[in-house]
Structure formats: C-alpha cells, structure tokens
Amino acid sequence: MSKPTATTKTIAVLDQEPTLPAVWLGLDVAAATFDAALDVAWATGRRSAPLHELPTRRFENSREGARACLAWAREQLRAAGLGERALRAAMESTGNYSLGLLLWLVDEDAALAPALLNPKQSADYLKSRSPRRKDDPSDARGLARLASEREPAPADVPRGPRFELREILRLRTALVAERDAHRDRARKLHEGSGKQVRAILEKLAKAIQSRIQECEKAARKLLKNEPALAADAARLAEIFGVGELTAMTVVAELGDLRRFASAAQLACYCGTTPRTNESGTRAALPRLSNAGNRHVRRSLYMCAAVIYRHNKCALGAWYHRKVAQGMPCLLYTSPSPRDRTR
C-alpha cells in the first residue's frame, strides 16, 4: 500500500465533518424567576444582529422551570433549523440562586455543561452593549452573546461530600466573622458603661464559638469518611504553613488540582496573581487582582504570611531570593478585612 501524500491527507481532513459550535442559552437568575435568551443569530452566522432580536422567555426558578426552559430552547433550535446543534447555558455566579438552577439543569441534561460567568466582567460587557437599557431580558440576551463570543469553560460544581464540606467551611467562615464582630463591639464599649451590653455580647460570642467548633468537628468527620478528599487534604497539609483548615478549604473549593494545566492557571483562578496598574509614566505598585475564589484566597494569604516570616523553608527562601533579585514585595503583614482569615 502506498503511503498517503500531503494532498491525500489534506483531502481527508477536508472530508471530515467539522464540529458545529454550540448554541448558547443566556440565563439571568433572580430569587423566584429567571429569564432565558437563546443566541440563534450568532449560531446562524448573523453575528452583527442586534441583541433585541434574540428570543427570550421567563421561567420559574425551580426544577420544573429548568425543565420547561430546556424544552423551550430545543423548540427554538428546531424552529431555526439548528436541531442538530449542541445546547449550552451560561449565567452569572450569584450564589445559591444560580447554583440551584445550575444543578437542576445538569440533572436534566449533563451535556448542557453550564458555565458561570464573572459578575463584574459580565456587567461591564452588558453596559458596553446596552448602555441605556437595564432589565432582565436584556441581561439574558447579553449573557447569551457574551458566552457565544467567549465560549467559557464548564463550571466546576462540587457535588455530594465535597459540596457538603464546602458549605460547612463557608458557614464556619461566616460564623467567625460574626463572632469577631461581637467581640470587637464589646471591646469598644467604655469600662464604666454598657456592662449589660458587654455581657450579652460576650455570651453571644461564646455561643457562636461553640457553633464554630461544631462545624470543624463535622468537617473532620466528613473528610474522614471520604478517602480521596482526605488524601488530597493530607498531601496539602505537608506544605509548610498550610494548616488543617486551609487544606480542607482548598480541597472543598477547588476539588482536584490536577485539572489545572499549570500553576499560573491555578493562581489566576484563586486571584493571587498581581494586577498591573500603569499609564504613561505612572506605574503603581502591583497589587493582588482579587478576582477569583475569595474563600481560597483568604486562606492562602495567611499561609503566605507564615512562609514570609520563615525563610528557612523552601517556599520562604524562594520568596526572599526573588525579592532580593528585584521582584516587588506583594505581601503585607496587615491584611485587609476582605482577605483576613482567622
């Protein structure tokens, strides 16, 4: 048999059926309802079509509403002659509202591969497309067009034990902030006045502290029953400066770290990369981007502070060596309340 030439290889490639891009469904989620918009114009090649031409409909924010939305979207695809196209969804990351809808959509169709968009980035995009109009259908259309242009990756949504661990640790973080707020208020009261208020605040802080301990106990018990999560957390805890709670937080929030292609990609996801602020001859000191998973960033910040003070460990020695070579010092010993952990 003769070897294939360059011409035959080219013909073989051209004969292969190209993969058709997915049609994006933009979802603007509220507490009780959500608006859906389907970007059929982009899928049919009319990429300059105005957003107001995209079909939209409002649904109840429930499992039944998610099922009805998918049925409506597939009907729109068939009507536009796009019945063979894959359907994907995109929505802003808005906490429990978007998370609940995302889980319902995945339960109905796992191939939907929903994407969670950064709220700030999507808000800037929507303002650039519709600066004089702000309503839910317009936002849904804008999200659909943004997803068509950018083709975001599917969201990493924890399910099962990992989701439970994440929620326990997030509850603990909220309780720590509430406990510290009561303690700070009690300390600010004058010694000669507010004795009763001080006693009440101290009792509240003590009660919240017991709830914090319950969360930590529940997290350890859950991790003990999940060998895979426990193994990853134990491996992370071997790093100097990384404690038990930090390791559990990283595992619960990020899942399998092997899914990141590089350390730089992981740092961008966590928001621990520097943000450059330069214009003309002015060049401000780089600061943390603060774009990413704030729960992981809070924990890693304190780990970095520990490593910063101990240059005998490998990471600490590397950091001080880089600073000596001229790298700007981005670590501040007094973290802001946003990035402070306890």
mmCIF file of C-alpha atoms in Angstrom:
data_model
loop_
_atom_site.group_PDB
_atom_site.id
_atom_site.type_symbol
_atom_site.label_atom_id
_atom_site.label_comp_id
_atom_site.label_asym_id
_atom_site.label_seq_id
_atom_site.Cartn_x
_atom_site.Cartn_y
_atom_site.Cartn_z
ATOM 1 C CA MET A 1 0.000 0.000 0.000
ATOM 2 C CA SER A 2 1.356 3.413 -0.975
ATOM 3 C CA LYS A 3 1.976 5.991 1.705
ATOM 4 C CA PRO A 4 -0.525 8.860 1.822
ATOM 5 C CA THR A 5 0.789 12.041 0.259
ATOM 6 C CA ALA A 6 0.272 15.570 1.557
ATOM 7 C CA THR A 7 -2.554 16.033 -0.949
ATOM 8 C CA THR A 8 -4.449 12.939 0.186
ATOM 9 C CA LYS A 9 -4.024 13.978 3.813
ATOM 10 C CA THR A 10 -5.478 17.410 3.026
ATOM 11 C CA ILE A 11 -8.450 15.854 1.227
ATOM 12 C CA ALA A 12 -9.044 13.519 4.160
ATOM 13 C CA VAL A 13 -9.094 16.470 6.562
ATOM 14 C CA LEU A 14 -11.487 18.406 4.337
ATOM 15 C CA ASP A 15 -13.789 15.380 4.094
ATOM 16 C CA GLN A 16 -14.128 15.264 7.875
ATOM 17 C CA GLU A 17 -17.315 16.849 9.101
ATOM 18 C CA PRO A 18 -16.437 19.951 11.141
ATOM 19 C CA THR A 19 -17.684 20.192 14.690
ATOM 20 C CA LEU A 20 -20.542 22.635 14.843
ATOM 21 C CA PRO A 21 -20.320 25.226 17.623
ATOM 22 C CA ALA A 22 -22.861 25.068 20.401
ATOM 23 C CA VAL A 23 -25.799 27.428 20.688
ATOM 24 C CA TRP A 24 -25.666 29.418 23.914
ATOM 25 C CA LEU A 25 -28.537 29.958 26.309
ATOM 26 C CA GLY A 26 -28.116 33.068 28.487
ATOM 27 C CA LEU A 27 -29.815 32.946 31.901
ATOM 28 C CA ASP A 28 -30.428 35.951 34.154
ATOM 29 C CA VAL A 29 -31.324 34.465 37.540
ATOM 30 C CA ALA A 30 -33.423 36.062 40.281
ATOM 31 C CA ALA A 31 -34.856 34.663 43.504
ATOM 32 C CA ALA A 32 -38.213 33.442 42.170
ATOM 33 C CA THR A 33 -37.761 33.515 38.383
ATOM 34 C CA PHE A 34 -35.109 33.575 35.675
ATOM 35 C CA ASP A 35 -35.043 34.962 32.144
ATOM 36 C CA ALA A 36 -33.648 32.867 29.293
ATOM 37 C CA ALA A 37 -32.384 34.079 25.918
ATOM 38 C CA LEU A 38 -31.159 31.913 23.020
ATOM 39 C CA ASP A 39 -28.493 33.313 20.695
ATOM 40 C CA VAL A 40 -29.709 31.730 17.458
ATOM 41 C CA ALA A 41 -28.442 34.735 15.479
ATOM 42 C CA TRP A 42 -24.795 34.009 16.302
ATOM 43 C CA ALA A 43 -25.245 30.312 15.536
ATOM 44 C CA THR A 44 -26.687 31.076 12.072
ATOM 45 C CA GLY A 45 -23.807 33.388 11.145
ATOM 46 C CA ARG A 46 -25.565 36.702 11.825
ATOM 47 C CA ARG A 47 -23.005 37.809 14.386
ATOM 48 C CA SER A 48 -23.780 41.501 13.989
ATOM 49 C CA ALA A 49 -27.504 41.028 14.653
ATOM 50 C CA PRO A 50 -28.815 43.315 17.407
ATOM 51 C CA LEU A 51 -29.466 41.719 20.777
ATOM 52 C CA HIS A 52 -33.144 42.648 20.868
ATOM 53 C CA GLU A 53 -33.779 40.070 18.116
ATOM 54 C CA LEU A 54 -32.842 37.157 20.386
ATOM 55 C CA PRO A 55 -35.875 35.215 21.671
ATOM 56 C CA THR A 56 -36.443 35.381 25.422
ATOM 57 C CA ARG A 57 -38.842 33.896 27.951
ATOM 58 C CA ARG A 58 -39.266 33.969 31.726
ATOM 59 C CA PHE A 59 -39.489 30.799 33.822
ATOM 60 C CA GLU A 60 -39.962 29.878 37.453
ATOM 61 C CA ASN A 61 -36.709 29.354 39.341
ATOM 62 C CA SER A 62 -37.370 25.708 40.151
ATOM 63 C CA ARG A 63 -36.683 22.247 38.790
ATOM 64 C CA GLU A 64 -39.896 22.408 36.746
ATOM 65 C CA GLY A 65 -38.859 25.815 35.407
ATOM 66 C CA ALA A 66 -35.465 24.456 34.357
ATOM 67 C CA ARG A 67 -37.146 21.567 32.555
ATOM 68 C CA ALA A 68 -39.543 23.938 30.782
ATOM 69 C CA CYS A 69 -36.658 26.215 29.797
ATOM 70 C CA LEU A 70 -34.760 23.399 28.121
ATOM 71 C CA ALA A 71 -37.885 22.283 26.264
ATOM 72 C CA TRP A 72 -38.448 25.855 25.042
ATOM 73 C CA ALA A 73 -34.802 26.225 23.963
ATOM 74 C CA ARG A 74 -34.845 22.985 21.964
ATOM 75 C CA GLU A 75 -38.086 24.036 20.302
ATOM 76 C CA GLN A 76 -36.430 27.316 19.283
ATOM 77 C CA LEU A 77 -33.478 25.391 17.868
ATOM 78 C CA ARG A 78 -35.727 23.204 15.742
ATOM 79 C CA ALA A 79 -37.649 26.230 14.503
ATOM 80 C CA ALA A 80 -34.377 27.903 13.445
ATOM 81 C CA GLY A 81 -33.126 24.742 11.704
ATOM 82 C CA LEU A 82 -30.474 24.135 14.374
ATOM 83 C CA GLY A 83 -31.877 20.958 15.863
ATOM 84 C CA GLU A 84 -28.555 19.108 15.456
ATOM 85 C CA ARG A 85 -26.570 21.738 17.393
ATOM 86 C CA ALA A 86 -25.445 21.195 20.970
ATOM 87 C CA LEU A 87 -27.014 23.440 23.583
ATOM 88 C CA ARG A 88 -25.018 25.102 26.359
ATOM 89 C CA ALA A 89 -26.008 27.551 29.097
ATOM 90 C CA ALA A 90 -24.278 30.490 30.775
ATOM 91 C CA MET A 91 -25.243 32.511 33.827
ATOM 92 C CA GLU A 92 -23.658 34.848 36.321
ATOM 93 C CA SER A 93 -22.301 33.438 39.555
ATOM 94 C CA THR A 94 -24.884 34.803 42.005
ATOM 95 C CA GLY A 95 -24.619 32.395 44.928
ATOM 96 C CA ASN A 96 -27.413 29.997 45.830
ATOM 97 C CA TYR A 97 -29.797 31.280 43.147
ATOM 98 C CA SER A 98 -27.503 30.410 40.246
ATOM 99 C CA LEU A 99 -26.139 27.277 41.956
ATOM 100 C CA GLY A 100 -29.586 25.768 42.405
ATOM 101 C CA LEU A 101 -30.565 26.416 38.793
ATOM 102 C CA LEU A 102 -27.227 25.088 37.572
ATOM 103 C CA LEU A 103 -27.700 21.812 39.442
ATOM 104 C CA TRP A 104 -31.232 21.410 38.106
ATOM 105 C CA LEU A 105 -30.030 21.982 34.539
ATOM 106 C CA VAL A 106 -27.236 19.431 34.916
ATOM 107 C CA ASP A 107 -29.699 16.892 36.329
ATOM 108 C CA GLU A 108 -31.911 17.388 33.285
ATOM 109 C CA ASP A 109 -29.081 17.291 30.723
ATOM 110 C CA ALA A 110 -25.453 16.701 31.753
ATOM 111 C CA ALA A 111 -24.273 17.571 28.222
ATOM 112 C CA LEU A 112 -25.509 21.129 28.775
ATOM 113 C CA ALA A 113 -22.204 21.878 30.607
ATOM 114 C CA PRO A 114 -23.336 25.208 32.136
ATOM 115 C CA ALA A 115 -20.777 27.965 32.603
ATOM 116 C CA LEU A 116 -20.619 30.501 35.445
ATOM 117 C CA LEU A 117 -19.577 33.985 34.351
ATOM 118 C CA ASN A 118 -17.737 36.543 36.452
ATOM 119 C CA PRO A 119 -20.413 39.098 37.522
ATOM 120 C CA LYS A 120 -18.111 42.113 37.185
ATOM 121 C CA GLN A 121 -16.903 41.135 33.732
ATOM 122 C CA SER A 122 -20.406 40.375 32.512
ATOM 123 C CA ALA A 123 -21.723 43.656 33.974
ATOM 124 C CA ASP A 124 -19.054 45.619 32.095
ATOM 125 C CA TYR A 125 -19.907 43.743 28.896
ATOM 126 C CA LEU A 126 -23.642 44.399 29.293
ATOM 127 C CA LYS A 127 -23.013 48.123 29.824
ATOM 128 C CA SER A 128 -20.956 48.234 26.644
ATOM 129 C CA ARG A 129 -23.728 46.539 24.629
ATOM 130 C CA SER A 130 -26.829 48.196 26.133
ATOM 131 C CA PRO A 131 -25.765 51.353 27.998
ATOM 132 C CA ARG A 132 -29.307 52.824 28.046
ATOM 133 C CA ARG A 133 -31.303 49.723 28.895
ATOM 134 C CA LYS A 134 -31.204 47.588 32.023
ATOM 135 C CA ASP A 135 -33.786 44.850 32.525
ATOM 136 C CA ASP A 136 -33.740 41.092 32.973
ATOM 137 C CA PRO A 137 -34.496 40.082 29.343
ATOM 138 C CA SER A 138 -31.757 42.424 28.079
ATOM 139 C CA ASP A 139 -29.306 40.965 30.592
ATOM 140 C CA ALA A 140 -30.172 37.428 29.468
ATOM 141 C CA ARG A 141 -29.575 38.394 25.834
ATOM 142 C CA GLY A 142 -26.261 39.988 26.744
ATOM 143 C CA LEU A 143 -25.124 36.909 28.653
ATOM 144 C CA ALA A 144 -26.000 34.684 25.704
ATOM 145 C CA ARG A 145 -23.983 36.875 23.320
ATOM 146 C CA LEU A 146 -21.043 37.084 25.756
ATOM 147 C CA ALA A 147 -20.960 33.293 26.007
ATOM 148 C CA SER A 148 -21.167 32.953 22.208
ATOM 149 C CA GLU A 149 -18.151 35.212 21.808
ATOM 150 C CA ARG A 150 -16.009 33.831 24.638
ATOM 151 C CA GLU A 151 -17.154 30.170 24.799
ATOM 152 C CA PRO A 152 -16.458 29.827 28.554
ATOM 153 C CA ALA A 153 -15.424 26.537 30.084
ATOM 154 C CA PRO A 154 -17.965 24.456 32.027
ATOM 155 C CA ALA A 155 -18.325 25.369 35.675
ATOM 156 C CA ASP A 156 -16.775 23.146 38.311
ATOM 157 C CA VAL A 157 -19.681 22.456 40.637
ATOM 158 C CA PRO A 158 -18.994 20.297 43.696
ATOM 159 C CA ARG A 159 -21.489 17.532 44.242
ATOM 160 C CA GLY A 160 -22.005 15.143 47.127
ATOM 161 C CA PRO A 161 -19.478 15.107 50.003
ATOM 162 C CA ARG A 162 -17.299 17.814 48.512
ATOM 163 C CA PHE A 163 -20.275 20.160 48.253
ATOM 164 C CA GLU A 164 -21.222 19.391 51.867
ATOM 165 C CA LEU A 165 -17.659 20.059 53.033
ATOM 166 C CA ARG A 166 -17.563 23.354 51.165
ATOM 167 C CA GLU A 167 -20.806 24.569 52.705
ATOM 168 C CA ILE A 168 -19.693 23.580 56.220
ATOM 169 C CA LEU A 169 -16.440 25.511 55.864
ATOM 170 C CA ARG A 170 -18.185 28.538 54.375
ATOM 171 C CA LEU A 171 -20.617 28.513 57.288
ATOM 172 C CA ARG A 172 -17.653 28.393 59.656
ATOM 173 C CA THR A 173 -16.118 31.428 57.939
ATOM 174 C CA ALA A 174 -19.357 33.381 58.326
ATOM 175 C CA LEU A 175 -19.622 32.410 61.988
ATOM 176 C CA VAL A 176 -16.027 33.502 62.638
ATOM 177 C CA ALA A 177 -16.778 36.926 61.180
ATOM 178 C CA GLU A 178 -19.926 37.221 63.312
ATOM 179 C CA ARG A 179 -18.076 36.152 66.474
ATOM 180 C CA ASP A 180 -15.292 38.668 65.902
ATOM 181 C CA ALA A 181 -17.804 41.440 65.250
ATOM 182 C CA HIS A 182 -19.418 40.829 68.676
ATOM 183 C CA ARG A 183 -16.015 40.722 70.358
ATOM 184 C CA ASP A 184 -14.902 43.961 68.714
ATOM 185 C CA ARG A 185 -18.091 45.710 69.734
ATOM 186 C CA ALA A 186 -17.693 44.515 73.316
ATOM 187 C CA ARG A 187 -14.117 45.800 73.469
ATOM 188 C CA LYS A 188 -15.136 49.229 72.168
ATOM 189 C CA LEU A 189 -17.614 49.778 75.000
ATOM 190 C CA HIS A 190 -16.401 52.059 77.790
ATOM 191 C CA GLU A 191 -15.494 50.344 81.021
ATOM 192 C CA GLY A 192 -17.851 52.497 83.078
ATOM 193 C CA SER A 193 -20.915 51.974 80.869
ATOM 194 C CA GLY A 194 -22.581 49.265 78.854
ATOM 195 C CA LYS A 195 -21.829 46.451 81.285
ATOM 196 C CA GLN A 196 -25.034 44.607 80.460
ATOM 197 C CA VAL A 197 -24.483 45.002 76.714
ATOM 198 C CA ARG A 198 -20.905 43.803 77.112
ATOM 199 C CA ALA A 199 -22.092 40.691 78.984
ATOM 200 C CA ILE A 200 -24.677 39.925 76.276
ATOM 201 C CA LEU A 201 -22.100 40.329 73.503
ATOM 202 C CA GLU A 202 -19.633 38.075 75.291
ATOM 203 C CA LYS A 203 -22.318 35.402 75.709
ATOM 204 C CA LEU A 204 -23.176 35.667 72.010
ATOM 205 C CA ALA A 205 -19.526 35.319 71.045
ATOM 206 C CA LYS A 206 -19.173 32.293 73.309
ATOM 207 C CA ALA A 207 -22.276 30.655 71.830
ATOM 208 C CA ILE A 208 -21.051 31.279 68.295
ATOM 209 C CA GLN A 209 -17.667 29.822 69.208
ATOM 210 C CA SER A 210 -19.363 26.554 70.145
ATOM 211 C CA ARG A 211 -21.102 26.507 66.748
ATOM 212 C CA ILE A 212 -17.727 27.069 65.075
ATOM 213 C CA GLN A 213 -16.328 24.057 66.892
ATOM 214 C CA GLU A 214 -19.325 22.008 65.717
ATOM 215 C CA CYS A 215 -18.577 22.992 62.109
ATOM 216 C CA GLU A 216 -14.935 21.967 62.473
ATOM 217 C CA LYS A 217 -15.943 18.656 64.021
ATOM 218 C CA ALA A 218 -18.451 17.980 61.229
ATOM 219 C CA ALA A 219 -15.849 18.825 58.571
ATOM 220 C CA ARG A 220 -13.289 16.444 60.075
ATOM 221 C CA LYS A 221 -15.857 13.666 60.328
ATOM 222 C CA LEU A 222 -16.952 14.125 56.719
ATOM 223 C CA LEU A 223 -13.358 14.168 55.490
ATOM 224 C CA LYS A 224 -12.576 11.003 57.442
ATOM 225 C CA ASN A 225 -15.309 9.153 55.548
ATOM 226 C CA GLU A 226 -14.003 10.292 52.137
ATOM 227 C CA PRO A 227 -10.574 8.703 51.467
ATOM 228 C CA ALA A 228 -9.930 10.594 48.217
ATOM 229 C CA LEU A 229 -10.610 14.023 49.729
ATOM 230 C CA ALA A 230 -8.712 13.089 52.893
ATOM 231 C CA ALA A 231 -5.658 12.019 50.887
ATOM 232 C CA ASP A 232 -5.553 15.295 48.949
ATOM 233 C CA ALA A 233 -6.001 17.346 52.137
ATOM 234 C CA ALA A 234 -3.234 15.409 53.903
ATOM 235 C CA ARG A 235 -0.897 15.972 50.954
ATOM 236 C CA LEU A 236 -1.548 19.719 51.060
ATOM 237 C CA ALA A 237 -1.054 19.830 54.835
ATOM 238 C CA GLU A 238 2.508 18.591 54.318
ATOM 239 C CA ILE A 239 3.409 22.023 52.886
ATOM 240 C CA PHE A 240 4.979 24.310 55.465
ATOM 241 C CA GLY A 241 2.460 26.953 56.583
ATOM 242 C CA VAL A 242 -0.629 25.045 55.403
ATOM 243 C CA GLY A 243 -2.840 24.000 58.296
ATOM 244 C CA GLU A 244 -5.680 21.526 58.524
ATOM 245 C CA LEU A 245 -8.478 24.026 57.869
ATOM 246 C CA THR A 246 -6.634 25.584 54.943
ATOM 247 C CA ALA A 247 -6.070 22.179 53.353
ATOM 248 C CA MET A 248 -9.747 21.291 53.751
ATOM 249 C CA THR A 249 -10.777 24.661 52.281
ATOM 250 C CA VAL A 250 -8.578 24.223 49.200
ATOM 251 C CA VAL A 251 -9.862 20.688 48.592
ATOM 252 C CA ALA A 252 -13.502 21.683 49.081
ATOM 253 C CA GLU A 253 -13.346 24.823 46.935
ATOM 254 C CA LEU A 254 -11.021 23.678 44.142
ATOM 255 C CA GLY A 255 -11.523 19.920 44.010
ATOM 256 C CA ASP A 256 -8.899 18.029 42.036
ATOM 257 C CA LEU A 257 -5.970 20.410 41.499
ATOM 258 C CA ARG A 258 -4.795 18.228 38.617
ATOM 259 C CA ARG A 259 -7.485 19.744 36.402
ATOM 260 C CA PHE A 260 -5.455 22.972 36.160
ATOM 261 C CA ALA A 261 -2.983 22.980 33.286
ATOM 262 C CA SER A 262 -0.352 24.992 35.158
ATOM 263 C CA ALA A 263 0.411 26.723 38.441
ATOM 264 C CA ALA A 264 -0.224 30.078 36.744
ATOM 265 C CA GLN A 265 -3.744 28.975 35.784
ATOM 266 C CA LEU A 266 -4.433 27.909 39.356
ATOM 267 C CA ALA A 267 -3.131 31.245 40.683
ATOM 268 C CA CYS A 268 -5.413 33.155 38.290
ATOM 269 C CA TYR A 269 -8.398 31.075 39.406
ATOM 270 C CA CYS A 270 -7.666 31.919 43.054
ATOM 271 C CA GLY A 271 -6.995 35.608 42.381
ATOM 272 C CA THR A 272 -3.468 35.534 43.819
ATOM 273 C CA THR A 273 -1.823 36.968 40.698
ATOM 274 C CA PRO A 274 -0.560 40.593 40.604
ATOM 275 C CA ARG A 275 -2.592 43.303 38.922
ATOM 276 C CA THR A 276 -0.607 45.853 36.925
ATOM 277 C CA ASN A 277 -1.703 49.499 37.037
ATOM 278 C CA GLU A 278 0.320 51.620 34.618
ATOM 279 C CA SER A 279 -0.483 54.643 32.456
ATOM 280 C CA GLY A 280 2.120 56.730 30.652
ATOM 281 C CA THR A 281 4.968 57.450 33.044
ATOM 282 C CA ARG A 282 2.948 56.439 36.111
ATOM 283 C CA ALA A 283 3.463 52.923 37.413
ATOM 284 C CA ALA A 284 1.731 51.965 40.651
ATOM 285 C CA LEU A 285 2.918 49.138 42.861
ATOM 286 C CA PRO A 286 1.313 45.864 41.721
ATOM 287 C CA ARG A 287 -1.396 44.501 43.990
ATOM 288 C CA LEU A 288 -3.381 41.284 44.172
ATOM 289 C CA SER A 289 -6.007 41.046 41.474
ATOM 290 C CA ASN A 290 -8.698 39.935 43.990
ATOM 291 C CA ALA A 291 -10.511 38.243 41.105
ATOM 292 C CA GLY A 292 -11.311 34.632 41.801
ATOM 293 C CA ASN A 293 -12.333 32.367 44.645
ATOM 294 C CA ARG A 294 -12.180 34.619 47.711
ATOM 295 C CA HIS A 295 -12.508 31.709 50.151
ATOM 296 C CA VAL A 296 -9.303 30.112 48.889
ATOM 297 C CA ARG A 297 -7.559 33.475 48.656
ATOM 298 C CA ARG A 298 -8.264 34.290 52.313
ATOM 299 C CA SER A 299 -6.776 31.001 53.440
ATOM 300 C CA LEU A 300 -3.734 31.149 51.183
ATOM 301 C CA TYR A 301 -2.988 34.719 52.245
ATOM 302 C CA MET A 302 -2.312 33.694 55.833
ATOM 303 C CA CYS A 303 -0.244 30.730 54.644
ATOM 304 C CA ALA A 304 1.890 33.162 52.649
ATOM 305 C CA ALA A 305 2.263 35.383 55.737
ATOM 306 C CA VAL A 306 3.596 32.405 57.722
ATOM 307 C CA ILE A 307 6.024 31.452 54.962
ATOM 308 C CA TYR A 308 7.143 35.086 54.673
ATOM 309 C CA ARG A 309 8.314 35.073 58.289
ATOM 310 C CA HIS A 310 10.182 31.747 57.991
ATOM 311 C CA ASN A 311 12.787 31.944 55.265
ATOM 312 C CA LYS A 312 14.279 28.576 56.289
ATOM 313 C CA CYS A 313 11.537 26.667 54.461
ATOM 314 C CA ALA A 314 11.832 26.127 50.703
ATOM 315 C CA LEU A 315 9.000 28.490 49.717
ATOM 316 C CA GLY A 316 10.153 31.203 52.119
ATOM 317 C CA ALA A 317 13.719 31.019 50.829
ATOM 318 C CA TRP A 318 12.464 31.201 47.233
ATOM 319 C CA TYR A 319 10.340 34.268 48.025
ATOM 320 C CA HIS A 320 13.145 36.197 49.742
ATOM 321 C CA ARG A 321 15.517 35.267 46.935
ATOM 322 C CA LYS A 322 13.094 36.692 44.363
ATOM 323 C CA VAL A 323 12.640 39.887 46.384
ATOM 324 C CA ALA A 324 16.433 40.266 46.564
ATOM 325 C CA GLN A 325 16.534 39.959 42.768
ATOM 326 C CA GLY A 326 14.144 42.910 42.425
ATOM 327 C CA MET A 327 10.684 41.328 42.428
ATOM 328 C CA PRO A 328 8.135 43.680 44.097
ATOM 329 C CA CYS A 329 7.010 42.583 47.546
ATOM 330 C CA LEU A 330 3.271 41.986 47.300
ATOM 331 C CA LEU A 331 2.756 40.621 50.808
ATOM 332 C CA TYR A 332 1.535 42.942 53.547
ATOM 333 C CA THR A 333 1.798 41.846 57.149
ATOM 334 C CA SER A 334 -1.525 43.567 57.993
ATOM 335 C CA PRO A 335 -4.131 42.088 55.620
ATOM 336 C CA SER A 336 -7.280 43.973 54.767
ATOM 337 C CA PRO A 337 -10.556 42.723 56.334
ATOM 338 C CA ARG A 338 -11.543 41.290 52.951
ATOM 339 C CA ASP A 339 -8.531 38.970 52.821
ATOM 340 C CA ARG A 340 -8.117 38.338 56.549
ATOM 341 C CA THR A 341 -8.723 34.870 57.911
ATOM 342 C CA ARG A 342 -8.939 33.671 61.488
#
